[in-house]
Amino acid sequence: MRGDREFRKVRTHGVAVRDSLFTLRITEYRPRYGETWRPRAIIGIVVAKKTLKRAVDRNRVRRRVREALRTLPGGVPPCRAILLPNPGVLKVDFTQLQEALARALAKAPGRVKARTGNSGTARPVPAPVTVAPTPDAGGKR
């Protein structure tokens, strides 16, 4: 993802899926303005200095998570997401990391909606109302 604007959109409209290894905030895929429709996963990996002090550890976490997502069986569904890994990602086995990511992506709804607004459920269309013609009062206008 590029820029604070896209991260802010995911933070405000996304659904949070929490795991012991990370927090995943995910929304549905929508192309940027003027971009062609190519559904794909766009994921920003954010590791704070508060979480991991050393740059070596932060970079290792990013590389492990990126590789786990790349080699995920079944792939990653089209979405925009922010992944916030915990320090436990460094100690856990790689296959367990992949399983946790797969579980989190499975928990996330297929088509994520914003928390407010239209519920997205189909409502029946009401029958058209017909108005009976009124009798003319003397024919004068």
Short mmCIF file of N, CA and C in Angstrom, two decimals, residues 40-129:
data_model
loop_
_atom_site.label_atom_id
_atom_site.label_comp_id
_atom_site.label_asym_id
_atom_site.label_seq_id
_atom_site.Cartn_x
_atom_site.Cartn_y
_atom_site.Cartn_z
N ARG A 40 -6.40 -8.25 -6.56
CA ARG A 40 -5.19 -8.81 -5.97
C ARG A 40 -5.13 -8.42 -4.50
N ALA A 41 -4.25 -9.05 -3.79
CA ALA A 41 -4.07 -8.74 -2.37
C ALA A 41 -3.00 -7.66 -2.23
N ILE A 42 -3.35 -6.60 -1.54
CA ILE A 42 -2.41 -5.53 -1.24
C ILE A 42 -2.32 -5.46 0.28
N ILE A 43 -1.17 -5.86 0.81
CA ILE A 43 -1.03 -5.98 2.26
C ILE A 43 0.15 -5.14 2.72
N GLY A 44 -0.09 -4.29 3.70
CA GLY A 44 0.95 -3.50 4.34
C GLY A 44 1.34 -4.17 5.64
N ILE A 45 2.63 -4.41 5.83
CA ILE A 45 3.12 -5.05 7.05
C ILE A 45 3.75 -3.96 7.91
N VAL A 46 3.21 -3.76 9.11
CA VAL A 46 3.66 -2.69 9.99
C VAL A 46 4.23 -3.31 11.26
N VAL A 47 5.53 -3.05 11.51
CA VAL A 47 6.17 -3.52 12.74
C VAL A 47 6.70 -2.29 13.46
N ALA A 48 6.15 -2.00 14.62
CA ALA A 48 6.52 -0.80 15.37
C ALA A 48 7.81 -1.01 16.16
N LYS A 49 8.53 0.08 16.37
CA LYS A 49 9.74 0.04 17.20
C LYS A 49 9.39 -0.32 18.64
N LYS A 50 8.19 0.03 19.03
CA LYS A 50 7.75 -0.28 20.39
C LYS A 50 7.62 -1.80 20.57
N THR A 51 7.23 -2.49 19.49
CA THR A 51 7.06 -3.94 19.53
C THR A 51 8.41 -4.65 19.51
N LEU A 52 9.25 -4.29 18.55
CA LEU A 52 10.59 -4.89 18.41
C LEU A 52 11.61 -3.76 18.31
N LYS A 53 12.52 -3.68 19.24
CA LYS A 53 13.47 -2.58 19.31
C LYS A 53 14.51 -2.61 18.20
N ARG A 54 15.03 -3.80 17.89
CA ARG A 54 16.13 -3.89 16.93
C ARG A 54 15.61 -3.94 15.49
N ALA A 55 16.26 -3.21 14.60
CA ALA A 55 15.88 -3.17 13.19
C ALA A 55 16.04 -4.54 12.55
N VAL A 56 17.02 -5.30 13.01
CA VAL A 56 17.24 -6.65 12.47
C VAL A 56 16.01 -7.52 12.70
N ASP A 57 15.45 -7.43 13.90
CA ASP A 57 14.27 -8.23 14.23
C ASP A 57 13.05 -7.76 13.45
N ARG A 58 12.88 -6.44 13.32
CA ARG A 58 11.74 -5.92 12.56
C ARG A 58 11.81 -6.37 11.11
N ASN A 59 12.98 -6.32 10.51
CA ASN A 59 13.14 -6.75 9.11
C ASN A 59 12.94 -8.25 8.97
N ARG A 60 13.41 -9.03 9.94
CA ARG A 60 13.24 -10.49 9.88
C ARG A 60 11.75 -10.85 9.97
N VAL A 61 11.02 -10.15 10.83
CA VAL A 61 9.57 -10.39 10.94
C VAL A 61 8.89 -10.08 9.62
N ARG A 62 9.23 -8.95 9.00
CA ARG A 62 8.63 -8.59 7.71
C ARG A 62 8.92 -9.65 6.65
N ARG A 63 10.16 -10.11 6.59
CA ARG A 63 10.53 -11.12 5.59
C ARG A 63 9.81 -12.44 5.83
N ARG A 64 9.70 -12.86 7.09
CA ARG A 64 9.01 -14.13 7.40
C ARG A 64 7.53 -14.05 7.03
N VAL A 65 6.89 -12.96 7.39
CA VAL A 65 5.46 -12.80 7.10
C VAL A 65 5.23 -12.71 5.59
N ARG A 66 6.07 -11.96 4.89
CA ARG A 66 5.94 -11.83 3.44
C ARG A 66 6.09 -13.18 2.75
N GLU A 67 7.06 -13.97 3.19
CA GLU A 67 7.27 -15.29 2.59
C GLU A 67 6.12 -16.23 2.94
N ALA A 68 5.60 -16.15 4.16
CA ALA A 68 4.47 -16.99 4.55
C ALA A 68 3.24 -16.67 3.71
N LEU A 69 3.01 -15.40 3.44
CA LEU A 69 1.88 -15.00 2.60
C LEU A 69 2.08 -15.44 1.16
N ARG A 70 3.32 -15.32 0.68
CA ARG A 70 3.61 -15.68 -0.71
C ARG A 70 3.42 -17.16 -0.97
N THR A 71 3.80 -18.00 0.00
CA THR A 71 3.73 -19.45 -0.18
C THR A 71 2.49 -20.06 0.47
N LEU A 72 1.52 -19.24 0.80
CA LEU A 72 0.31 -19.73 1.44
C LEU A 72 -0.46 -20.65 0.50
N PRO A 73 -0.80 -21.88 0.95
CA PRO A 73 -1.57 -22.77 0.08
C PRO A 73 -2.94 -22.16 -0.22
N GLY A 74 -3.30 -22.11 -1.47
CA GLY A 74 -4.58 -21.52 -1.85
C GLY A 74 -4.48 -20.04 -2.15
N GLY A 75 -3.36 -19.43 -1.83
CA GLY A 75 -3.15 -18.02 -2.13
C GLY A 75 -3.89 -17.10 -1.17
N VAL A 76 -3.77 -15.83 -1.42
CA VAL A 76 -4.41 -14.81 -0.60
C VAL A 76 -5.57 -14.22 -1.40
N PRO A 77 -6.75 -14.10 -0.81
CA PRO A 77 -7.88 -13.53 -1.54
C PRO A 77 -7.66 -12.06 -1.86
N PRO A 78 -8.32 -11.53 -2.89
CA PRO A 78 -8.17 -10.12 -3.21
C PRO A 78 -8.69 -9.25 -2.08
N CYS A 79 -7.83 -8.39 -1.56
CA CYS A 79 -8.20 -7.55 -0.42
C CYS A 79 -7.16 -6.45 -0.25
N ARG A 80 -7.45 -5.54 0.63
CA ARG A 80 -6.47 -4.59 1.14
C ARG A 80 -6.40 -4.85 2.63
N ALA A 81 -5.19 -4.97 3.15
CA ALA A 81 -5.05 -5.33 4.55
C ALA A 81 -3.82 -4.69 5.17
N ILE A 82 -3.87 -4.57 6.49
CA ILE A 82 -2.74 -4.15 7.29
C ILE A 82 -2.46 -5.29 8.26
N LEU A 83 -1.24 -5.76 8.28
CA LEU A 83 -0.83 -6.86 9.16
C LEU A 83 0.11 -6.30 10.21
N LEU A 84 -0.24 -6.48 11.48
CA LEU A 84 0.56 -6.00 12.60
C LEU A 84 1.08 -7.21 13.38
N PRO A 85 2.29 -7.71 13.06
CA PRO A 85 2.80 -8.90 13.73
C PRO A 85 3.28 -8.60 15.15
N ASN A 86 3.21 -9.63 16.00
CA ASN A 86 3.70 -9.58 17.36
C ASN A 86 5.10 -10.18 17.40
N PRO A 87 5.85 -9.99 18.49
CA PRO A 87 7.20 -10.57 18.58
C PRO A 87 7.21 -12.10 18.49
N GLY A 88 6.11 -12.75 18.77
CA GLY A 88 6.05 -14.21 18.71
C GLY A 88 6.29 -14.78 17.32
N VAL A 89 6.16 -13.95 16.29
CA VAL A 89 6.38 -14.41 14.92
C VAL A 89 7.82 -14.89 14.72
N LEU A 90 8.77 -14.30 15.47
CA LEU A 90 10.17 -14.70 15.35
C LEU A 90 10.43 -16.11 15.90
N LYS A 91 9.68 -16.50 16.93
CA LYS A 91 9.95 -17.77 17.62
C LYS A 91 9.13 -18.94 17.10
N VAL A 92 8.01 -18.68 16.47
CA VAL A 92 7.11 -19.74 16.04
C VAL A 92 7.64 -20.42 14.78
N ASP A 93 7.27 -21.68 14.62
CA ASP A 93 7.64 -22.43 13.43
C ASP A 93 6.95 -21.83 12.20
N PHE A 94 7.62 -21.92 11.04
CA PHE A 94 7.10 -21.31 9.82
C PHE A 94 5.75 -21.89 9.41
N THR A 95 5.57 -23.19 9.56
CA THR A 95 4.29 -23.80 9.18
C THR A 95 3.17 -23.33 10.10
N GLN A 96 3.49 -23.11 11.39
CA GLN A 96 2.47 -22.59 12.30
C GLN A 96 2.09 -21.16 11.94
N LEU A 97 3.06 -20.40 11.48
CA LEU A 97 2.77 -19.03 11.02
C LEU A 97 1.84 -19.06 9.81
N GLN A 98 2.11 -19.95 8.87
CA GLN A 98 1.25 -20.07 7.69
C GLN A 98 -0.16 -20.50 8.08
N GLU A 99 -0.28 -21.45 9.01
CA GLU A 99 -1.60 -21.90 9.46
C GLU A 99 -2.37 -20.77 10.13
N ALA A 100 -1.68 -19.97 10.94
CA ALA A 100 -2.34 -18.84 11.60
C ALA A 100 -2.82 -17.82 10.58
N LEU A 101 -2.01 -17.55 9.57
CA LEU A 101 -2.43 -16.61 8.51
C LEU A 101 -3.62 -17.15 7.74
N ALA A 102 -3.60 -18.45 7.44
CA ALA A 102 -4.72 -19.06 6.71
C ALA A 102 -6.00 -19.00 7.54
N ARG A 103 -5.89 -19.25 8.85
CA ARG A 103 -7.07 -19.16 9.74
C ARG A 103 -7.62 -17.75 9.77
N ALA A 104 -6.73 -16.76 9.87
CA ALA A 104 -7.17 -15.37 9.94
C ALA A 104 -7.85 -14.94 8.65
N LEU A 105 -7.30 -15.35 7.51
CA LEU A 105 -7.90 -14.99 6.23
C LEU A 105 -9.23 -15.72 6.03
N ALA A 106 -9.36 -16.92 6.60
CA ALA A 106 -10.62 -17.65 6.49
C ALA A 106 -11.70 -17.01 7.37
N LYS A 107 -11.30 -16.45 8.51
CA LYS A 107 -12.26 -15.79 9.41
C LYS A 107 -12.78 -14.49 8.80
N ALA A 108 -11.94 -13.84 8.03
CA ALA A 108 -12.34 -12.57 7.43
C ALA A 108 -13.44 -12.83 6.42
N PRO A 109 -14.48 -12.03 6.45
CA PRO A 109 -15.57 -12.22 5.49
C PRO A 109 -15.07 -12.08 4.06
N GLY A 110 -15.71 -12.83 3.16
CA GLY A 110 -15.31 -12.80 1.76
C GLY A 110 -15.43 -11.42 1.16
N ARG A 111 -16.53 -10.79 1.38
CA ARG A 111 -16.73 -9.43 0.88
C ARG A 111 -16.97 -8.56 2.09
N VAL A 112 -15.94 -7.89 2.55
CA VAL A 112 -15.99 -7.12 3.78
C VAL A 112 -16.74 -5.83 3.51
N LYS A 113 -17.68 -5.51 4.38
CA LYS A 113 -18.43 -4.27 4.28
C LYS A 113 -18.01 -3.34 5.40
N ALA A 114 -18.26 -2.08 5.23
CA ALA A 114 -18.00 -1.11 6.28
C ALA A 114 -18.98 -1.35 7.42
N ARG A 115 -18.63 -0.84 8.58
CA ARG A 115 -19.47 -1.08 9.75
C ARG A 115 -20.76 -0.28 9.73
N THR A 116 -20.80 0.81 8.99
CA THR A 116 -22.00 1.63 8.93
C THR A 116 -22.57 1.62 7.53
N GLY A 117 -23.79 2.08 7.39
CA GLY A 117 -24.37 2.19 6.05
C GLY A 117 -25.31 1.05 5.73
N ASN A 118 -25.50 0.81 4.47
CA ASN A 118 -26.43 -0.20 3.98
C ASN A 118 -25.96 -1.58 4.41
N SER A 119 -26.89 -2.40 4.83
CA SER A 119 -26.54 -3.73 5.28
C SER A 119 -26.21 -4.67 4.13
N GLY A 120 -26.57 -4.30 2.91
CA GLY A 120 -26.25 -5.12 1.76
C GLY A 120 -27.24 -6.23 1.50
N THR A 121 -28.30 -6.32 2.30
CA THR A 121 -29.29 -7.36 2.08
C THR A 121 -30.29 -6.90 1.04
N ALA A 122 -30.76 -7.82 0.25
CA ALA A 122 -31.73 -7.50 -0.79
C ALA A 122 -33.12 -7.34 -0.17
N ARG A 123 -33.79 -6.29 -0.55
CA ARG A 123 -35.13 -6.05 -0.05
C ARG A 123 -36.11 -6.19 -1.21
N PRO A 124 -37.32 -6.69 -0.94
CA PRO A 124 -38.29 -6.81 -2.03
C PRO A 124 -38.73 -5.43 -2.51
N VAL A 125 -38.94 -5.34 -3.81
CA VAL A 125 -39.40 -4.09 -4.40
C VAL A 125 -40.89 -3.99 -4.16
N PRO A 126 -41.38 -2.85 -3.63
CA PRO A 126 -42.82 -2.72 -3.39
C PRO A 126 -43.59 -2.65 -4.71
N ALA A 127 -44.85 -3.11 -4.67
CA ALA A 127 -45.70 -3.07 -5.86
C ALA A 127 -46.00 -1.61 -6.20
N PRO A 128 -46.09 -1.29 -7.50
CA PRO A 128 -46.36 0.09 -7.87
C PRO A 128 -47.76 0.51 -7.41
N VAL A 129 -47.85 1.75 -7.01
CA VAL A 129 -49.12 2.30 -6.53
C VAL A 129 -49.83 2.93 -7.71
#
